[in-house]
Amino acid sequence: MPRGGDGAAPTRRATIRDVASAAGVSIATVSRILGGTYPSAPATRSRVLRAVRELDYVANAHARALSGSASKTIAIILNSVISPYYAHVAQGVQAQAAEHGRLCLIGTTGGDPDRESATMRLMREEHADAVILVGNVVADQSYRDRLAEYARALHAAGSQLVLCARPPLDAGVPTTAVEFDNAGGAHAITSHLLSHGHERILYLGHKPGFTTSEGRIAGYRAALAAFGVRPDPGLEVHGTLVRSEGYRMMLERLDAGPADFTAVFAANDQVAAGAWQALRERGRRVPDDISLVGYDDLPPAEDIGLTTVHVPHEELGRAAVRLALERENGAAGPGHLMLGTHIVVRDSVRPAKRRH
């Protein structure tokens, strides 16, 4: 037995063999009943479940998977659960999975490619029905080769890889991709500033090589070109997409000398919030002195009246699950879905002041 007498500490964990012995059935029968794949007699099923309760038996996930029973899980792998961006996508995945009777497994990587690979292997071993990878990444050839190999391994095991807010892989690789119009949103918000007479627009928070960042700055540059404004590399400031970096980048720019810009396009709302704080500390008013826009439409954008780009974060997560389950059920759904973005106009932009 797994427990000592008189409340003593457990001597060992109960095994499936213990359950089979207590119920008077074979190990295979216990496995099938717990996996839900065995049309057992009610009396047999009752004996097995009673033994499970009395022995405090916990079924091994790997053993269940090897027996061929459905795992009923969706795995999501993301950089962080603290970031509002990732948290809202994860909420969409969880909500849609719950509607389909699936549980979620969540793994975080901190943006480390090796940790992402290790987490993907773990999710494959757990036999998740689908593995959803979310967010910003350096999509070099090494990354594409690694994911293609993993996608094929998942497919062979009866699962699938879903790329969420990441670009699709090469044709022929068994994946599903759900994106949003990243460059289009950046083009629209930059055009909004340009239509208000701003031509010196500081771009705050570029991370060269990362898919989200490259798409966003491409939209910014394309809008400048469409309005006939010559791009100035000196207005593109490199940095990471967190509030403290927005504060640092803006403060350093203001302290370097007179402002050579009339508006700021912050690469996301967290960067915008940090920039807003720095501007206020240096006596610059938003939007009276400097116009400011962001990207994402996540907290604290609404609280500070920030004009920004709305990204359908929760719908990204929901769509990733829907497409994965449709393809699991044999439906000929799209392998690539692009969701739209739009501007949310609040109170952080004013027409540019004319220079005399």
Short mmCIF file of C-alpha atoms in Angstrom, two decimals:
data_model
loop_
_atom_site.label_atom_id
_atom_site.label_comp_id
_atom_site.label_asym_id
_atom_site.label_seq_id
_atom_site.Cartn_x
_atom_site.Cartn_y
_atom_site.Cartn_z
CA MET A 1 0.00 0.00 0.00
CA PRO A 2 1.23 3.55 -0.65
CA ARG A 3 0.56 4.85 2.86
CA GLY A 4 1.95 3.86 6.26
CA GLY A 5 -0.31 3.19 9.21
CA ASP A 6 -1.53 5.70 11.79
CA GLY A 7 -1.09 8.72 9.49
CA ALA A 8 2.53 7.92 8.68
CA ALA A 9 4.11 9.52 5.63
CA PRO A 10 3.67 7.66 2.33
CA THR A 11 6.30 5.02 1.75
CA ARG A 12 5.92 5.08 -2.05
CA ARG A 13 3.58 6.32 -4.77
CA ALA A 14 0.85 3.93 -5.91
CA THR A 15 1.38 2.41 -9.34
CA ILE A 16 -1.03 1.22 -12.00
CA ARG A 17 -0.10 -2.32 -10.94
CA ASP A 18 -1.40 -1.56 -7.42
CA VAL A 19 -4.69 -0.30 -8.86
CA ALA A 20 -5.08 -3.40 -11.05
CA SER A 21 -4.39 -5.70 -8.10
CA ALA A 22 -6.84 -3.89 -5.81
CA ALA A 23 -9.58 -3.90 -8.46
CA GLY A 24 -8.95 -7.50 -9.54
CA VAL A 25 -8.39 -6.62 -13.21
CA SER A 26 -5.48 -6.46 -15.62
CA ILE A 27 -3.15 -3.49 -15.97
CA ALA A 28 -4.39 -3.04 -19.56
CA THR A 29 -7.98 -2.76 -18.33
CA VAL A 30 -7.04 -0.04 -15.82
CA SER A 31 -5.16 1.88 -18.52
CA ARG A 32 -8.08 1.75 -20.96
CA ILE A 33 -10.68 2.74 -18.38
CA LEU A 34 -8.62 5.72 -17.19
CA GLY A 35 -7.96 6.71 -20.78
CA GLY A 36 -11.67 6.63 -21.60
CA THR A 37 -11.14 4.21 -24.50
CA TYR A 38 -12.58 1.01 -22.99
CA PRO A 39 -16.32 0.14 -23.04
CA SER A 40 -16.14 -1.57 -19.66
CA ALA A 41 -18.94 -3.06 -17.60
CA PRO A 42 -20.20 -0.57 -14.98
CA ALA A 43 -19.16 -2.86 -12.12
CA THR A 44 -15.62 -3.16 -13.48
CA ARG A 45 -15.31 0.57 -14.02
CA SER A 46 -16.63 1.21 -10.49
CA ARG A 47 -14.02 -1.14 -8.94
CA VAL A 48 -11.18 0.53 -10.84
CA LEU A 49 -12.23 4.07 -9.93
CA ARG A 50 -12.71 3.08 -6.28
CA ALA A 51 -9.20 1.63 -6.19
CA VAL A 52 -7.85 4.82 -7.77
CA ARG A 53 -9.44 6.93 -5.03
CA GLU A 54 -8.40 4.68 -2.16
CA LEU A 55 -4.81 4.42 -3.36
CA ASP A 56 -4.61 8.13 -4.30
CA TYR A 57 -3.30 7.05 -7.69
CA VAL A 58 -2.21 9.72 -10.18
CA ALA A 59 -2.07 8.52 -13.78
CA ASN A 60 1.19 9.15 -15.61
CA ALA A 61 0.69 11.45 -18.58
CA HIS A 62 3.37 9.71 -20.66
CA ALA A 63 1.87 6.29 -20.02
CA ARG A 64 -1.58 7.54 -21.03
CA ALA A 65 -0.16 9.02 -24.21
CA LEU A 66 1.66 5.80 -25.10
CA SER A 67 -1.57 3.87 -24.63
CA GLY A 68 -3.10 5.97 -27.41
CA SER A 69 -5.64 7.88 -25.34
CA ALA A 70 -6.39 11.49 -26.28
CA SER A 71 -4.54 14.09 -24.25
CA LYS A 72 -7.20 16.79 -24.76
CA THR A 73 -4.61 19.53 -24.28
CA ILE A 74 -3.45 22.59 -26.19
CA ALA A 75 0.09 23.81 -25.50
CA ILE A 76 1.09 27.46 -25.77
CA ILE A 77 4.71 28.60 -25.67
CA LEU A 78 5.47 32.31 -25.23
CA ASN A 79 8.23 34.62 -24.08
CA SER A 80 6.57 35.84 -20.89
CA VAL A 81 3.32 35.74 -18.95
CA ILE A 82 3.94 39.19 -17.45
CA SER A 83 3.77 41.12 -20.73
CA PRO A 84 0.20 42.32 -21.47
CA TYR A 85 0.73 41.34 -25.12
CA TYR A 86 1.41 37.68 -24.36
CA ALA A 87 -1.11 37.54 -21.51
CA HIS A 88 -3.98 38.63 -23.78
CA VAL A 89 -3.04 36.13 -26.50
CA ALA A 90 -2.80 33.37 -23.88
CA GLN A 91 -6.23 34.34 -22.56
CA GLY A 92 -7.66 33.89 -26.06
CA VAL A 93 -6.05 30.46 -26.37
CA GLN A 94 -7.35 29.37 -22.97
CA ALA A 95 -10.89 30.63 -23.59
CA GLN A 96 -11.20 28.93 -26.99
CA ALA A 97 -9.62 25.72 -25.73
CA ALA A 98 -12.08 25.61 -22.83
CA GLU A 99 -15.00 25.94 -25.25
CA HIS A 100 -13.75 22.77 -26.94
CA GLY A 101 -13.18 20.88 -23.69
CA ARG A 102 -9.39 21.20 -23.84
CA LEU A 103 -6.94 22.13 -21.10
CA CYS A 104 -3.95 24.41 -21.66
CA LEU A 105 -0.28 23.74 -20.98
CA ILE A 106 1.76 26.96 -20.83
CA GLY A 107 5.53 27.24 -21.20
CA THR A 108 7.65 30.39 -21.09
CA THR A 109 11.02 30.88 -22.73
CA GLY A 110 12.25 34.37 -21.86
CA GLY A 111 13.03 34.74 -25.56
CA ASP A 112 15.76 32.07 -25.38
CA PRO A 113 15.77 29.90 -28.58
CA ASP A 114 17.33 26.93 -26.75
CA ARG A 115 14.69 27.11 -24.04
CA GLU A 116 12.00 27.34 -26.71
CA SER A 117 13.32 24.17 -28.36
CA ALA A 118 13.44 22.34 -25.03
CA THR A 119 9.88 23.43 -24.21
CA MET A 120 8.65 22.30 -27.63
CA ARG A 121 10.18 18.87 -27.04
CA LEU A 122 8.47 18.69 -23.65
CA MET A 123 5.09 19.56 -25.15
CA ARG A 124 5.56 16.90 -27.80
CA GLU A 125 6.30 14.34 -25.08
CA GLU A 126 3.09 15.42 -23.34
CA HIS A 127 1.24 14.61 -26.58
CA ALA A 128 -0.54 17.95 -26.81
CA ASP A 129 -3.14 18.10 -29.59
CA ALA A 130 -1.49 21.29 -30.87
CA VAL A 131 1.52 23.41 -29.91
CA ILE A 132 1.08 27.16 -30.38
CA LEU A 133 4.21 29.34 -30.59
CA VAL A 134 3.56 33.03 -29.94
CA GLY A 135 5.36 36.23 -30.72
CA ASN A 136 8.51 38.05 -31.67
CA VAL A 137 11.43 36.01 -32.99
CA VAL A 138 14.53 36.26 -35.18
CA ALA A 139 13.33 34.23 -38.18
CA ASP A 140 16.74 33.32 -39.61
CA GLN A 141 17.45 30.12 -41.52
CA SER A 142 18.49 28.26 -38.39
CA TYR A 143 15.13 29.07 -36.81
CA ARG A 144 13.22 28.03 -39.92
CA ASP A 145 15.09 24.74 -40.21
CA ARG A 146 14.59 23.97 -36.51
CA LEU A 147 10.85 24.68 -36.64
CA ALA A 148 10.37 22.76 -39.88
CA GLU A 149 11.94 19.67 -38.29
CA TYR A 150 9.79 20.05 -35.19
CA ALA A 151 6.61 20.63 -37.24
CA ARG A 152 7.19 17.41 -39.17
CA ALA A 153 7.82 15.47 -35.96
CA LEU A 154 4.61 16.81 -34.43
CA HIS A 155 2.66 16.01 -37.58
CA ALA A 156 3.98 12.44 -37.58
CA ALA A 157 2.82 12.09 -33.97
CA GLY A 158 -0.70 13.25 -34.83
CA SER A 159 -0.28 16.77 -33.45
CA GLN A 160 0.47 20.07 -35.18
CA LEU A 161 2.44 23.29 -34.88
CA VAL A 162 0.64 26.65 -34.96
CA LEU A 163 2.59 29.90 -35.38
CA CYS A 164 0.76 32.80 -33.74
CA ALA A 165 1.84 36.39 -34.53
CA ARG A 166 4.78 34.87 -36.40
CA PRO A 167 5.30 34.58 -40.17
CA PRO A 168 4.55 31.21 -41.81
CA LEU A 169 7.27 28.74 -42.72
CA ASP A 170 8.06 27.50 -46.22
CA ALA A 171 5.40 25.82 -48.35
CA GLY A 172 5.18 22.11 -47.67
CA VAL A 173 5.96 22.39 -43.95
CA PRO A 174 2.92 21.13 -41.99
CA THR A 175 2.09 24.23 -39.95
CA THR A 176 -0.74 26.69 -39.43
CA ALA A 177 0.01 30.42 -39.08
CA VAL A 178 -2.15 33.21 -37.63
CA GLU A 179 -0.80 36.75 -38.02
CA PHE A 180 -2.01 40.32 -37.73
CA ASP A 181 -1.30 43.12 -40.22
CA ASN A 182 1.71 44.42 -38.34
CA ALA A 183 3.22 46.55 -41.11
CA GLY A 184 -0.22 47.82 -42.13
CA GLY A 185 -0.93 49.06 -38.63
CA ALA A 186 2.41 50.87 -38.48
CA HIS A 187 1.75 52.43 -41.90
CA ALA A 188 -1.66 53.65 -40.73
CA ILE A 189 -0.49 55.20 -37.46
CA THR A 190 2.49 56.90 -39.15
CA SER A 191 0.15 58.23 -41.85
CA HIS A 192 -2.07 59.59 -39.08
CA LEU A 193 0.86 61.65 -37.79
CA LEU A 194 1.89 62.73 -41.28
CA SER A 195 -1.65 63.87 -42.08
CA HIS A 196 -1.40 66.13 -39.01
CA GLY A 197 1.67 67.80 -40.52
CA HIS A 198 4.35 65.88 -38.62
CA GLU A 199 7.37 65.03 -40.76
CA ARG A 200 10.03 64.69 -38.05
CA ILE A 201 8.70 61.53 -36.39
CA LEU A 202 10.93 59.79 -33.85
CA TYR A 203 10.61 56.00 -34.00
CA LEU A 204 11.28 54.67 -30.51
CA GLY A 205 12.15 51.02 -29.86
CA HIS A 206 13.47 49.20 -32.93
CA LYS A 207 14.93 45.68 -32.40
CA PRO A 208 16.74 44.80 -35.64
CA GLY A 209 16.18 41.27 -36.92
CA PHE A 210 13.04 40.50 -34.90
CA THR A 211 9.95 39.81 -36.97
CA THR A 212 7.53 42.09 -35.12
CA SER A 213 9.99 44.96 -35.01
CA GLU A 214 11.04 44.63 -38.65
CA GLY A 215 7.44 44.62 -39.84
CA ARG A 216 6.59 47.65 -37.74
CA ILE A 217 9.47 49.81 -38.87
CA ALA A 218 8.87 48.76 -42.48
CA GLY A 219 5.35 50.19 -42.19
CA TYR A 220 6.74 53.41 -40.69
CA ARG A 221 9.25 53.83 -43.52
CA ALA A 222 6.67 53.00 -46.20
CA ALA A 223 4.32 55.69 -44.88
CA LEU A 224 7.10 58.29 -44.95
CA ALA A 225 7.84 57.36 -48.55
CA ALA A 226 4.15 57.55 -49.50
CA PHE A 227 4.02 61.13 -48.16
CA GLY A 228 7.27 62.06 -49.90
CA VAL A 229 9.20 62.45 -46.64
CA ARG A 230 12.86 61.45 -46.74
CA PRO A 231 13.60 58.90 -43.96
CA ASP A 232 16.23 59.97 -41.42
CA PRO A 233 18.09 57.02 -39.80
CA GLY A 234 18.89 59.37 -36.93
CA LEU A 235 15.21 59.32 -35.96
CA GLU A 236 15.17 55.53 -35.54
CA VAL A 237 16.16 54.65 -31.99
CA HIS A 238 17.07 51.06 -31.09
CA GLY A 239 15.81 49.51 -27.88
CA THR A 240 13.70 46.76 -26.33
CA LEU A 241 9.92 46.90 -25.99
CA VAL A 242 9.48 47.55 -22.28
CA ARG A 243 8.40 50.65 -20.38
CA SER A 244 11.76 51.27 -18.71
CA GLU A 245 13.42 51.31 -22.13
CA GLY A 246 10.89 53.82 -23.43
CA TYR A 247 11.70 56.06 -20.48
CA ARG A 248 15.46 55.65 -20.95
CA MET A 249 15.44 56.22 -24.71
CA MET A 250 13.25 59.30 -24.48
CA LEU A 251 15.19 60.81 -21.58
CA GLU A 252 18.53 60.35 -23.36
CA ARG A 253 17.14 61.92 -26.52
CA LEU A 254 15.77 64.96 -24.69
CA ASP A 255 18.96 65.43 -22.67
CA ALA A 256 21.14 65.26 -25.80
CA GLY A 257 19.94 68.66 -27.03
CA PRO A 258 16.95 70.51 -28.50
CA ALA A 259 14.24 68.18 -29.79
CA ASP A 260 14.61 67.57 -33.53
CA PHE A 261 11.20 65.90 -33.80
CA THR A 262 7.56 66.96 -33.35
CA ALA A 263 6.04 63.52 -32.86
CA VAL A 264 6.99 60.11 -31.46
CA PHE A 265 5.91 56.71 -32.74
CA ALA A 266 6.61 54.33 -29.85
CA ALA A 267 6.98 50.70 -30.99
CA ASN A 268 4.40 49.57 -28.42
CA ASP A 269 2.24 51.06 -25.68
CA GLN A 270 4.68 50.12 -22.92
CA VAL A 271 7.44 52.08 -24.66
CA ALA A 272 4.95 54.95 -25.16
CA ALA A 273 4.14 55.02 -21.43
CA GLY A 274 7.83 55.27 -20.55
CA ALA A 275 8.36 57.99 -23.15
CA TRP A 276 5.34 59.88 -21.80
CA GLN A 277 6.85 59.86 -18.30
CA ALA A 278 10.20 61.16 -19.58
CA LEU A 279 8.55 63.93 -21.59
CA ARG A 280 6.54 65.04 -18.55
CA GLU A 281 9.65 65.06 -16.33
CA ARG A 282 11.40 67.31 -18.85
CA GLY A 283 8.49 69.72 -19.01
CA ARG A 284 7.15 68.61 -22.42
CA ARG A 285 3.39 68.30 -22.72
CA VAL A 286 1.65 65.58 -24.70
CA PRO A 287 0.13 66.46 -27.14
CA ASP A 288 0.61 70.26 -26.93
CA ASP A 289 4.40 70.13 -27.34
CA ILE A 290 5.00 66.62 -28.67
CA SER A 291 2.49 64.24 -30.26
CA LEU A 292 2.82 60.60 -29.21
CA VAL A 293 1.38 57.35 -30.56
CA GLY A 294 1.84 53.71 -29.64
CA TYR A 295 0.99 50.20 -30.83
CA ASP A 296 -1.09 47.31 -29.36
CA ASP A 297 -3.97 49.11 -27.57
CA LEU A 298 -3.11 47.49 -24.26
CA PRO A 299 -2.82 48.98 -20.74
CA PRO A 300 -2.03 51.75 -20.03
CA ALA A 301 -3.02 53.16 -23.48
CA GLU A 302 -6.63 53.98 -22.57
CA ASP A 303 -5.68 55.37 -19.14
CA ILE A 304 -3.31 57.96 -20.61
CA GLY A 305 -5.44 58.80 -23.65
CA LEU A 306 -2.92 57.34 -26.10
CA THR A 307 -3.71 57.15 -29.80
CA THR A 308 -2.53 53.71 -30.85
CA VAL A 309 -2.99 50.69 -33.12
CA HIS A 310 -5.46 48.07 -31.94
CA VAL A 311 -4.19 44.49 -32.28
CA PRO A 312 -6.79 41.71 -31.79
CA HIS A 313 -4.69 39.83 -29.24
CA GLU A 314 -7.37 37.56 -27.82
CA GLU A 315 -8.72 36.78 -31.28
CA LEU A 316 -5.20 35.76 -32.35
CA GLY A 317 -5.21 33.15 -29.59
CA ARG A 318 -8.76 32.03 -30.32
CA ALA A 319 -8.12 31.74 -34.06
CA ALA A 320 -4.97 29.69 -33.44
CA VAL A 321 -6.99 27.13 -31.47
CA ARG A 322 -9.92 27.09 -33.91
CA LEU A 323 -7.69 26.49 -36.93
CA ALA A 324 -5.71 23.80 -35.13
CA LEU A 325 -8.83 21.88 -34.13
CA GLU A 326 -10.44 22.28 -37.56
CA ARG A 327 -7.40 20.75 -39.20
CA GLU A 328 -7.26 18.04 -36.53
CA ASN A 329 -10.80 17.08 -37.51
CA GLY A 330 -9.88 16.92 -41.19
CA ALA A 331 -11.44 20.21 -42.29
CA ALA A 332 -9.71 21.92 -45.20
CA GLY A 333 -9.32 25.21 -43.34
CA PRO A 334 -6.76 27.89 -44.20
CA GLY A 335 -3.15 27.21 -43.34
CA HIS A 336 -2.49 30.94 -43.02
CA LEU A 337 -4.78 33.61 -41.59
CA MET A 338 -4.11 37.37 -41.47
CA LEU A 339 -6.15 39.44 -39.00
CA GLY A 340 -6.63 43.17 -39.43
CA THR A 341 -5.54 46.09 -37.24
CA HIS A 342 -6.98 49.59 -36.88
CA ILE A 343 -6.18 52.93 -35.28
CA VAL A 344 -7.82 53.95 -32.01
CA VAL A 345 -7.82 57.76 -31.90
CA ARG A 346 -7.66 59.27 -28.42
CA ASP A 347 -6.04 62.52 -27.28
CA SER A 348 -2.28 62.33 -27.81
CA VAL A 349 -1.91 63.90 -31.27
CA ARG A 350 -2.17 67.56 -32.30
CA PRO A 351 -1.38 69.22 -35.64
CA ALA A 352 2.30 70.07 -35.99
CA LYS A 353 3.20 73.66 -35.19
CA ARG A 354 4.47 75.62 -38.15
CA ARG A 355 8.08 76.65 -38.03
CA HIS A 356 8.71 80.34 -38.52
#
